[in-house]
């Protein structure tokens, strides 16, 4: 199986450790992965903000970069969901969000990770309602050795990020963020996990501002952690 | 409110972010909303879980509505024929002004100066109460929540629970202060117990029911084959309006027509569960024309367009007309939960309002309407809750594109420039890598400030959130340096 990494533009520039973690987990499971260097961005930000024409120009380039792979794995439910739903191309159906790829395609839930901390999980809206990943990320987390996984109250409520919504409607976005942060703190977890760095950037930015001591970590990074 | 104030949107409404600013400062409002939406959300999930064919029902509802939209002209003509055959009179109104004029003329022809009303979105949309007032006719809302809003000269903030933003104590104060000005006053010692509040409203309204010669209603459904019109409600005040007066005038949006009476089976299961989380609403009233010696002896049905055929013309946007006004999307919407309905500046608030309002008034016609499609994080909760499967998130991005396209040409706004810039950067991996290196350099300066402050529009982010500092080395650089392929 030829597996390509679709790292997404903001992971590439802002959260390279997530991509490294995805690579580490897949290689630990015995798979060879490739990073098609021609990849840039799936165009979701443009599409969702109403700049469809600009988004369309990125679709062909995405398809060219990923043509020929059996699976295209991405650590973002949001970008993965966008490609699967809105790119009408041959590569679109082969795109998998990281947890989907592990559980559905590789049929693995225990990836041999070790993370001895209290963790709570936020299911991001697009992985939940666009890709319908269900409890796959939780199946993976439950199999992590040493983890103290606690349920997040009102977990399925949106954190308020929403891409450009966070800027255009920043006050509403922050009101939603505050409720999410309150729920995170109720759990007593030291780590907030999600499978999308865009939501984590928003929640983590809020948690950092109030010096909560809670760190945000992408699912892949927890799964990559070993003894 | 004057009559020009109300035509789908409230004239002079600020853009959504501005209106939301005020709502977000109101901590009482936010508490009331949070309590109400959370309660009904949980109840709805339970009510829906009782039906093992819920998804099939949703699909059936969606398909019936889809068929209605494809053959709207035929079904409406069939409805007109059926209603006429049953002894009713059908009127066609192109816009709010026409509809209001028809109602006013009908009321005056009966020599009436007051009418009772059962809660109706269509008459709110056209500002009927204000138009009647201008013509010297007093309209009394008989739905309890609607009465609260009317007495306080307030605006509704929810489709189904117009006074969702008021708590019991606030309602008691409104009753004590206002009821006497319009009829029987509330008792001096009125408490904020629900039973006492309901009794005060009952006494106040009963007098009006018994006196009114003319009633005005909306319609939840109208069956083309039989000419049957239906209203569902919880309090029975609607049924009083529909049965007691001599004349009944129903104002109905064109899209409410259903092909046949048997379609009610689907919608009477979908609507109560989605709206009030009940298996069946307490009162379902159905009437077909007039029946000699029973109920109103004169029935008028006004078919209202008011932007609907224009909406119908947009194949991607038209499913907003599938809406059965259950308000399930409002109750699950995280944005609505914080801002309340009035921030939407329209009689149609929440996610459905964000897609319906701009289409009814026209995309690109006002800053206010154009701001509504952006009042969403696209979290998708509304789509999952919608009993007729309206893909609201997809329609929001469709309308955002229409808004953006309506502003193309001329001097581009900073956002458009930024989007264009990003498109150029993302156009080639080489340019992206270069931008990442620049970002990493800039990021180190940001890093010195601890990610707490950025200039210009970015302050909207850093007001409450730290910014992530761009990595010194991007993923692609790491990959290349590691000698991977």
XYZ file of C-alpha atoms in Angstrom:
712
model
C 0.000 0.000 0.000
C 1.432 3.383 -0.991
C 0.692 5.826 1.790
C 1.080 9.590 1.392
C 1.173 12.139 4.189
C -1.072 15.158 3.710
C 0.389 17.362 6.418
C -1.756 20.493 5.722
C -0.331 23.985 5.402
C -0.712 25.131 9.000
C 0.640 21.870 10.420
C 3.612 22.269 8.120
C 4.389 25.803 9.250
C 3.113 25.906 12.837
C 2.893 22.348 14.134
C 5.599 20.275 12.402
C 5.825 17.982 15.436
C 2.397 16.588 14.608
C 3.571 15.498 11.172
C 6.678 13.954 12.721
C 4.455 12.073 15.188
C 2.193 10.740 12.420
C 5.308 9.546 10.596
C 6.671 7.906 13.739
C 3.459 6.022 14.533
C 2.986 4.724 10.999
C 6.620 3.662 10.712
C 6.454 1.965 14.103
C 3.548 -0.038 12.730
C 5.763 -1.139 9.847
C 4.540 1.129 7.058
C 6.527 3.258 4.680
C 5.148 6.726 4.180
C 5.883 9.378 1.602
C 5.555 13.141 1.716
C 4.707 14.460 -1.751
C 6.664 17.717 -1.720
C 4.371 19.326 -4.282
C 1.531 19.578 -1.714
C 0.536 22.995 -0.387
C -3.009 23.607 0.830
C -6.414 22.018 0.256
C -8.141 25.404 -0.064
C -10.516 24.971 2.852
C -9.943 28.427 4.299
C -10.740 30.007 0.952
C -13.758 27.809 0.346
C -15.288 28.303 3.776
C -14.775 32.052 3.689
C -16.555 32.384 0.359
C -13.543 32.602 -1.942
C -14.542 29.635 -4.062
C -12.730 30.780 -7.170
C -9.457 30.986 -5.245
C -10.162 27.612 -3.625
C -10.851 25.953 -6.955
C -7.402 26.870 -8.239
C -5.853 24.764 -5.437
C -7.907 21.636 -6.065
C -6.115 20.567 -9.250
C -2.702 21.046 -7.654
C -3.778 18.919 -4.683
C -4.944 16.158 -6.985
C -1.715 16.257 -8.987
C 0.397 16.046 -5.841
C -1.442 13.027 -4.442
C -2.302 11.055 -7.557
C -1.357 7.373 -7.451
C -1.484 6.801 -3.694
C -3.734 4.165 -2.123
C -4.187 6.215 1.009
C -3.609 9.866 1.856
C -3.353 10.303 5.611
C -3.881 13.628 7.339
C -3.767 14.723 10.974
C -6.691 17.117 10.404
C -10.344 16.151 10.431
C -11.178 19.543 9.058
C -8.872 19.530 6.010
C -9.542 15.832 5.431
C -13.277 16.451 5.567
C -12.993 19.349 3.157
C -11.114 17.317 0.568
C -13.453 14.339 0.843
C -16.599 16.457 0.595
C -15.676 19.267 -1.733
C -12.867 18.142 -4.018
C -14.505 16.346 -6.887
C -11.307 14.543 -7.871
C -9.938 11.002 -8.079
C -7.808 11.431 -4.945
C -10.611 12.756 -2.696
C -12.025 9.334 -1.662
C -8.551 8.113 -0.639
C -8.109 10.777 2.024
C -8.270 9.485 5.614
C -8.121 11.318 8.882
C -5.336 9.812 11.012
C -7.557 7.934 13.513
C -9.780 6.609 10.717
C -6.735 5.305 8.883
C -5.420 3.492 11.947
C -8.731 1.948 13.031
C -10.529 1.370 9.713
C -7.719 0.717 7.252
C -4.873 -0.683 9.364
C -7.347 -2.160 11.886
C -5.147 -1.212 14.838
C -6.201 0.381 18.109
C -3.132 -0.345 20.257
C -0.196 1.432 18.657
C 2.185 0.719 21.525
C 2.080 4.174 23.069
C 2.833 5.150 26.657
C 1.557 8.411 28.140
C 1.148 8.428 31.934
C -0.940 11.593 32.327
C -4.509 12.679 32.815
C -5.919 13.455 29.375
C -9.274 14.718 28.153
C -10.378 14.559 24.529
C -12.216 17.177 22.473
C -13.889 15.697 19.382
C -13.546 18.419 16.768
C -16.689 19.299 14.821
C -15.477 18.343 11.379
C -14.092 14.965 12.409
C -17.288 14.356 14.350
C -19.953 15.565 11.902
C -18.260 15.776 8.529
C -16.108 12.633 8.639
C -18.130 10.779 11.304
C -15.026 9.329 12.949
C -17.166 8.484 15.992
C -15.192 7.147 18.927
C -12.169 5.992 16.905
C -9.821 8.526 18.515
C -11.068 7.396 21.926
C -10.496 3.729 21.050
C -6.909 4.644 20.254
C -6.467 6.684 23.414
C -7.965 3.999 25.648
C -5.288 1.585 24.411
C -2.469 3.926 25.476
C -0.536 2.525 28.393
C -0.588 4.549 31.609
C -3.135 7.078 30.377
C -5.804 8.472 32.705
C -8.486 9.341 30.157
C -11.302 11.504 31.547
C -14.504 12.520 29.819
C -14.859 16.152 28.765
C -18.222 17.693 29.770
C -20.203 19.004 26.796
C -17.514 17.455 24.628
C -19.431 17.783 21.376
C -19.956 21.534 21.703
C -17.950 23.545 19.228
C -14.909 25.337 20.693
C -15.641 28.476 18.675
C -12.708 28.389 16.275
C -14.416 27.998 12.908
C -11.520 29.269 10.777
C -12.039 32.908 9.844
C -15.050 32.959 12.224
C -12.517 33.377 15.063
C -11.594 36.764 13.558
C -14.852 37.902 11.956
C -16.912 37.087 15.043
C -14.111 37.128 17.573
C -16.288 38.018 20.575
C -18.702 35.142 20.011
C -15.751 32.876 19.310
C -14.152 33.840 22.614
C -17.439 33.299 24.505
C -17.546 29.755 23.144
C -13.872 29.286 23.940
C -14.418 30.306 27.560
C -17.090 27.661 28.034
C -14.844 25.040 26.442
C -11.956 26.060 28.695
C -14.207 25.877 31.748
C -15.166 22.330 30.843
C -11.544 21.360 30.260
C -10.588 22.672 33.697
C -13.436 20.761 35.342
C -11.790 17.508 34.277
C -8.538 18.244 36.085
C -6.686 16.977 33.010
C -3.188 18.287 32.327
C -3.463 17.514 28.627
C -6.223 18.403 26.194
C -6.123 16.187 23.144
C -7.861 16.574 19.764
C -7.211 15.415 16.235
C -7.014 18.856 14.728
C -4.389 21.482 15.468
C -6.601 24.319 14.243
C -9.072 23.875 17.106
C -6.174 23.184 19.465
C -4.455 26.401 18.377
C -7.583 28.299 19.430
C -8.240 26.456 22.698
C -4.533 26.253 23.508
C -4.159 29.972 22.797
C -6.891 30.637 25.351
C -5.541 28.207 27.935
C -2.083 29.733 27.508
C -3.369 33.258 27.972
C -4.862 32.450 31.355
C -1.839 30.363 32.340
C -4.007 27.352 33.033
C -1.153 24.886 33.030
C -3.102 22.657 30.647
C -1.199 21.747 27.501
C -2.785 20.918 24.178
C -1.518 17.964 22.227
C -2.542 16.401 18.951
C -3.720 12.788 19.103
C -0.766 11.705 16.956
C 1.697 13.117 19.459
C 0.190 11.129 22.306
C 0.165 8.002 20.176
C 3.801 8.605 19.201
C 4.908 8.850 22.826
C 6.663 5.744 24.149
C 8.373 4.655 27.326
C -41.743 49.823 15.954
C -43.188 51.473 12.869
C -44.542 49.550 9.900
C -41.471 50.212 7.749
C -39.432 48.701 10.531
C -40.456 45.160 9.834
C -40.067 43.286 6.591
C -38.190 40.049 7.322
C -35.348 42.075 8.798
C -35.571 44.840 11.354
C -34.630 48.050 9.655
C -31.363 49.524 10.833
C -30.144 46.226 12.250
C -26.400 46.289 12.759
C -24.188 43.541 11.347
C -24.128 40.311 13.321
C -20.773 40.894 15.059
C -21.953 44.325 16.299
C -25.296 43.024 17.542
C -23.605 40.027 19.136
C -21.317 42.380 21.046
C -24.286 43.790 22.975
C -25.888 40.395 23.555
C -22.654 38.935 24.878
C -22.450 41.634 27.554
C -25.859 40.622 28.908
C -25.047 37.916 31.438
C -28.709 37.369 32.377
C -29.562 36.762 28.736
C -26.719 34.282 28.375
C -27.795 32.390 31.486
C -31.431 32.250 30.297
C -30.382 31.030 26.874
C -27.929 28.455 28.130
C -30.518 27.004 30.492
C -33.283 26.883 27.898
C -31.277 25.494 24.997
C -29.491 22.855 27.068
C -32.768 21.605 28.535
C -34.559 21.303 25.207
C -31.523 19.789 23.487
C -31.457 16.860 25.894
C -35.225 16.406 25.739
C -35.180 16.380 21.960
C -32.532 13.693 21.797
C -34.673 11.476 24.042
C -37.852 12.088 22.024
C -36.071 11.334 18.777
C -34.446 8.177 20.150
C -37.909 6.705 20.746
C -38.475 6.284 17.023
C -36.423 3.601 15.349
C -37.290 4.979 11.898
C -36.264 8.570 12.635
C -33.694 8.727 9.842
C -36.220 7.316 7.379
C -38.731 9.925 8.465
C -36.179 12.704 8.001
C -35.416 11.419 4.542
C -39.134 11.225 3.716
C -39.638 14.795 4.947
C -36.695 15.986 2.902
C -37.940 14.273 -0.252
C -41.497 15.568 0.068
C -40.189 19.108 0.480
C -37.881 18.620 -2.457
C -40.814 17.561 -4.601
C -42.849 20.558 -3.437
C -40.065 22.888 -4.534
C -39.766 21.293 -7.946
C -43.493 21.553 -8.647
C -44.437 24.496 -6.466
C -46.515 26.199 -9.161
C -48.676 23.126 -9.736
C -49.265 22.408 -6.048
C -50.215 26.015 -5.344
C -52.782 26.093 -8.123
C -54.174 22.786 -6.890
C -54.361 24.212 -3.369
C -56.190 27.292 -4.613
C -58.746 25.098 -6.392
C -59.272 22.844 -3.350
C -59.670 25.727 -0.901
C -62.100 27.501 -3.226
C -64.122 24.332 -3.702
C -64.378 23.999 0.091
C -65.823 27.486 0.426
C -62.663 29.464 1.180
C -61.226 32.450 -0.676
C -57.602 32.470 -1.854
C -55.560 35.676 -2.245
C -52.054 35.995 -3.695
C -49.616 38.505 -2.220
C -46.299 39.304 -3.826
C -44.812 41.155 -0.885
C -45.430 42.381 2.647
C -47.242 45.536 1.558
C -49.711 43.601 -0.577
C -50.364 40.980 2.094
C -50.933 43.593 4.806
C -53.278 45.549 2.575
C -55.375 42.451 1.879
C -55.695 41.612 5.597
C -56.512 45.166 6.514
C -59.215 45.388 3.856
C -60.784 42.115 4.987
C -60.842 43.177 8.642
C -62.363 46.570 7.868
C -64.979 44.930 5.654
C -66.181 43.141 8.807
C -66.323 46.434 10.656
C -63.812 45.145 13.224
C -61.248 47.275 15.049
C -59.570 44.448 16.901
C -58.371 40.969 15.959
C -56.921 38.013 17.828
C -53.873 36.300 16.441
C -52.260 32.932 16.828
C -48.498 33.034 16.623
C -47.379 33.098 13.029
C -43.958 33.648 11.532
C -45.408 34.809 8.219
C -47.328 37.696 9.802
C -44.271 38.661 11.817
C -42.247 38.604 8.638
C -44.559 41.130 6.988
C -44.996 43.267 10.106
C -48.745 42.759 10.082
C -49.438 43.970 13.625
C -47.765 47.303 12.958
C -49.530 47.688 9.605
C -52.906 47.006 11.220
C -52.138 49.474 13.977
C -51.533 52.139 11.340
C -55.025 51.350 10.027
C -56.580 51.647 13.473
C -56.886 47.922 14.145
C -55.517 46.431 17.358
C -54.044 42.937 16.989
C -53.579 40.837 20.111
C -51.103 37.964 20.135
C -52.623 35.022 21.979
C -49.638 32.697 22.099
C -48.353 33.169 25.638
C -44.736 33.830 24.738
C -45.747 36.045 21.849
C -48.037 37.995 24.188
C -45.128 38.592 26.570
C -43.039 39.965 23.713
C -45.916 42.101 22.411
C -46.819 43.574 25.808
C -43.211 44.588 26.351
C -42.947 46.109 22.844
C -40.017 43.739 22.528
C -38.749 41.607 19.685
C -38.939 37.832 19.632
C -35.666 35.992 19.971
C -36.655 32.451 19.092
C -38.967 30.935 16.495
C -40.803 28.700 18.894
C -40.147 30.341 22.238
C -40.169 34.047 21.370
C -39.615 35.051 25.001
C -36.790 32.567 25.621
C -34.619 35.482 26.670
C -36.948 36.414 29.561
C -37.165 34.663 32.892
C -40.243 34.319 35.131
C -39.591 37.386 37.230
C -39.146 39.562 34.185
C -42.424 38.189 32.781
C -44.324 38.957 35.990
C -43.096 42.546 35.873
C -44.155 42.917 32.229
C -47.648 41.539 32.981
C -48.161 43.822 35.973
C -46.972 46.863 34.097
C -48.662 46.358 30.705
C -51.753 44.154 30.808
C -54.048 46.848 32.181
C -53.235 49.156 29.286
C -54.660 46.670 26.782
C -57.509 44.946 28.619
C -57.958 43.102 31.886
C -55.088 43.941 34.211
C -52.928 41.415 36.013
C -53.718 40.952 39.725
C -51.822 43.245 42.084
C -50.332 40.319 43.994
C -49.174 38.402 40.912
C -46.277 36.080 41.716
C -43.745 34.612 39.317
C -45.154 31.099 39.679
C -45.825 29.615 36.207
C -49.392 28.751 37.218
C -50.122 32.308 38.352
C -48.586 33.787 35.222
C -50.594 31.462 33.001
C -53.802 32.309 34.863
C -53.234 36.048 34.450
C -52.731 35.549 30.715
C -55.804 33.322 30.549
C -58.069 35.903 32.144
C -56.615 38.680 30.015
C -57.018 36.728 26.771
C -60.394 35.085 27.446
C -62.182 38.406 27.195
C -60.564 39.050 23.825
C -61.400 35.600 22.444
C -65.062 36.012 23.283
C -65.289 39.457 21.713
C -63.215 39.056 18.540
C -65.060 38.809 15.232
C -61.908 38.217 13.207
C -58.881 36.004 13.842
C -55.593 35.820 12.009
C -53.384 32.770 11.870
C -50.381 31.372 10.097
C -50.217 27.837 8.795
C -47.823 25.004 9.446
C -49.065 23.048 6.456
C -51.638 23.205 3.668
C -52.555 20.119 1.671
C -52.923 20.725 -2.054
C -55.242 17.790 -2.683
C -57.857 18.522 -0.010
C -57.323 22.223 0.701
C -56.837 21.396 4.386
C -54.859 23.940 6.380
C -53.211 23.031 9.698
C -51.790 24.722 12.762
C -50.003 22.901 15.566
C -49.588 24.495 18.990
C -49.296 23.781 22.682
C -51.658 26.035 24.564
C -55.044 25.833 22.908
C -55.106 29.582 22.458
C -54.593 28.941 18.789
C -57.627 26.704 18.654
C -59.692 29.453 20.295
C -58.674 31.770 17.444
C -59.304 29.132 14.813
C -62.792 28.195 16.000
C -64.481 31.105 17.851
C -64.442 34.129 15.517
C -66.747 34.520 12.530
C -63.927 35.202 10.092
C -60.541 33.484 9.870
C -57.698 34.926 7.808
C -54.643 32.731 7.310
C -51.395 34.147 5.994
C -49.133 31.427 4.676
C -45.729 31.388 2.967
C -45.913 29.744 -0.458
C -43.551 26.980 0.606
C -45.882 25.559 3.254
C -47.937 23.619 0.734
C -47.748 19.809 0.840
C -48.811 17.576 -2.031
C -51.339 15.536 -0.106
C -53.157 15.056 3.184
C -51.296 11.795 3.777
C -47.987 13.710 3.883
C -49.082 15.076 7.255
C -48.258 11.668 8.678
C -44.560 12.367 8.150
C -44.537 15.968 9.328
C -46.705 15.486 12.388
C -44.098 13.017 13.611
C -41.101 15.176 12.697
C -42.293 18.574 13.883
C -43.313 18.096 17.549
C -40.312 15.941 18.388
C -37.927 18.444 16.818
C -39.507 21.550 18.243
C -40.862 20.867 21.726
C -39.407 17.372 22.151
C -42.912 15.969 22.506
C -44.314 12.873 20.844
C -47.279 14.942 19.739
C -48.103 18.581 20.260
C -51.146 19.144 22.490
C -53.309 20.858 19.839
C -53.420 20.065 16.143
C -56.132 22.007 14.332
C -57.033 21.151 10.753
C -59.723 22.917 8.739
C -60.913 22.676 5.190
C -62.722 25.736 3.851
C -65.817 26.485 5.878
C -68.439 24.249 7.473
C -71.942 25.718 7.850
C -72.849 26.129 11.515
C -69.394 25.101 12.797
C -66.424 27.387 13.257
C -65.663 30.506 11.221
C -68.139 31.024 8.412
C -65.684 32.970 6.314
C -62.165 31.772 5.519
C -59.441 33.618 3.609
C -56.089 32.125 2.684
C -53.372 34.579 1.696
C -50.465 32.989 -0.188
C -47.357 35.049 0.473
C -44.316 35.213 -1.786
C -42.141 37.985 -0.254
C -38.832 36.747 -1.714
C -39.688 33.057 -1.859
C -39.806 32.581 -5.632
C -36.503 34.466 -5.830
C -35.075 31.999 -3.294
C -36.541 29.107 -5.225
C -34.611 30.188 -8.305
C -31.296 29.365 -6.599
C -31.002 25.583 -6.810
C -28.270 25.467 -4.135
C -30.032 27.849 -1.791
C -33.644 26.834 -2.177
C -33.677 24.078 0.402
C -33.850 26.851 3.016
C -37.525 26.833 1.997
C -37.835 23.237 3.243
C -37.808 24.613 6.779
C -40.810 23.625 8.908
C -39.964 26.218 11.604
C -39.298 23.675 14.337
C -36.285 25.646 15.691
C -34.208 22.529 16.422
C -31.276 24.230 14.677
C -31.495 27.206 17.027
C -31.474 25.011 20.085
C -28.311 23.151 19.096
C -26.422 26.124 17.640
C -23.432 27.189 19.769
C -23.508 30.667 18.245
C -27.228 31.167 18.938
C -26.697 29.883 22.480
C -24.328 32.784 23.203
C -25.839 35.604 21.193
C -29.584 34.935 21.278
C -31.959 35.491 18.416
C -32.128 39.257 18.267
C -28.496 39.511 17.156
C -29.638 38.105 13.822
C -31.756 41.238 13.274
C -34.504 39.242 11.584
C -37.707 37.424 12.411
C -35.803 34.287 11.404
C -32.913 33.877 13.823
C -30.327 31.159 14.314
C -28.802 28.950 11.642
C -31.938 28.812 9.501
C -32.229 32.596 9.732
C -28.624 32.931 8.625
C -29.483 31.163 5.364
C -33.103 32.228 4.904
C -32.915 35.940 5.694
C -30.187 36.886 3.182
C -32.047 35.004 0.472
C -35.443 36.565 1.200
C -34.041 40.091 1.238
C -31.374 39.444 -1.410
C -27.649 38.740 -1.063
C -25.501 41.845 -1.562
C -28.283 44.262 -0.624
C -27.170 45.147 2.905
C -24.178 44.770 5.183
C -26.460 43.293 7.807
C -27.892 40.486 5.671
C -24.465 39.781 4.188
C -22.986 39.323 7.662
C -25.412 36.537 8.568
C -23.917 33.645 6.550
C -20.657 34.279 8.413
C -22.313 33.955 11.837
C -21.435 30.277 12.091
C -18.434 28.099 12.855
C -19.800 25.491 10.413
C -19.806 22.994 13.266
C -22.643 21.075 11.615
C -24.857 20.576 14.683
C -27.780 22.246 12.854
C -27.607 19.817 9.953
C -27.713 16.833 12.300
C -30.704 18.264 14.161
C -32.768 19.349 11.155
C -35.815 17.073 10.768
C -35.911 17.666 7.018
C -32.137 17.444 6.558
C -31.437 20.948 5.347
C -27.673 21.060 4.835
C -27.310 24.443 6.502
C -23.468 24.435 6.692
C -23.194 23.789 2.969
C -25.715 26.516 2.245
C -23.832 28.932 4.501
C -20.662 28.526 2.448
C -22.684 28.807 -0.753
C -24.110 32.129 0.446
C -20.694 33.297 1.655
C -19.462 32.779 -1.895
C -22.378 34.830 -3.209
C -21.576 37.600 -0.730
C -17.892 37.593 -1.720
C -18.741 37.519 -5.430
C -21.149 40.420 -5.041
C -18.216 42.523 -3.820
C -15.745 41.534 -6.514
C -14.545 44.304 -8.776
C -13.654 47.722 -7.453
C -11.130 48.242 -4.683
C -10.539 44.910 -2.907
C -10.942 44.825 0.861
C -7.986 43.744 3.045
C -9.565 40.311 3.477
C -9.851 39.778 -0.269
C -6.219 40.817 -0.669
C -5.148 38.416 2.055
C -7.070 35.583 0.427
C -5.521 36.384 -2.935
C -2.087 36.498 -1.306
C -2.614 33.142 0.321
C -3.741 31.713 -2.985
C -0.505 32.897 -4.592
C 1.600 31.451 -1.771
C -0.249 28.132 -1.862
C 0.042 28.103 -5.641
C 3.529 26.630 -5.457
C 5.399 24.581 -2.842
C 8.483 26.741 -3.426
C 6.630 29.935 -2.589
C 5.056 28.242 0.425
C 8.467 27.150 1.738
C 9.754 30.702 1.346
C 6.734 32.124 3.161
C 7.283 29.617 5.954
C 10.881 30.754 6.375
C 9.739 34.380 6.548
C 7.000 33.388 8.995
C 9.504 31.609 11.196
C 11.655 34.746 11.287
C 8.706 36.965 12.080
C 7.568 34.372 14.575
C 10.728 34.814 16.606
C 9.878 38.475 17.066
C 6.364 37.536 18.086
C 7.904 34.958 20.388
C 9.797 37.695 22.227
C 6.437 39.194 23.177
C 5.272 35.800 24.359
C 2.700 35.455 21.590
C 0.453 37.937 23.325
C 0.171 40.854 20.975
C -0.163 41.282 17.253
C -0.930 44.476 15.313
C -3.865 45.323 13.051
C -6.687 42.884 12.384
C -4.761 40.121 14.129
C -5.568 41.821 17.430
C -8.975 40.191 17.092
C -7.126 36.963 17.745
C -4.670 38.125 20.370
C -7.301 39.921 22.431
C -7.991 36.667 24.262
C -5.701 34.062 22.765
C -1.966 33.594 22.471
C -0.671 32.982 18.978
C 1.349 29.905 18.191
C 4.888 30.814 17.282
C 5.810 29.476 13.833
C 8.254 26.600 14.091
C 11.900 27.332 13.341
C 11.836 24.455 10.924
C 8.749 23.485 8.934
C 7.754 19.882 8.444
C 8.794 19.953 4.816
C 12.245 21.259 5.688
C 12.674 18.603 8.350
C 11.612 15.929 5.892
C 14.044 17.121 3.236
C 16.966 17.487 5.649
C 16.319 14.020 7.029
C 16.977 12.778 3.504
C 13.555 11.194 3.191
C 11.796 10.842 -0.111
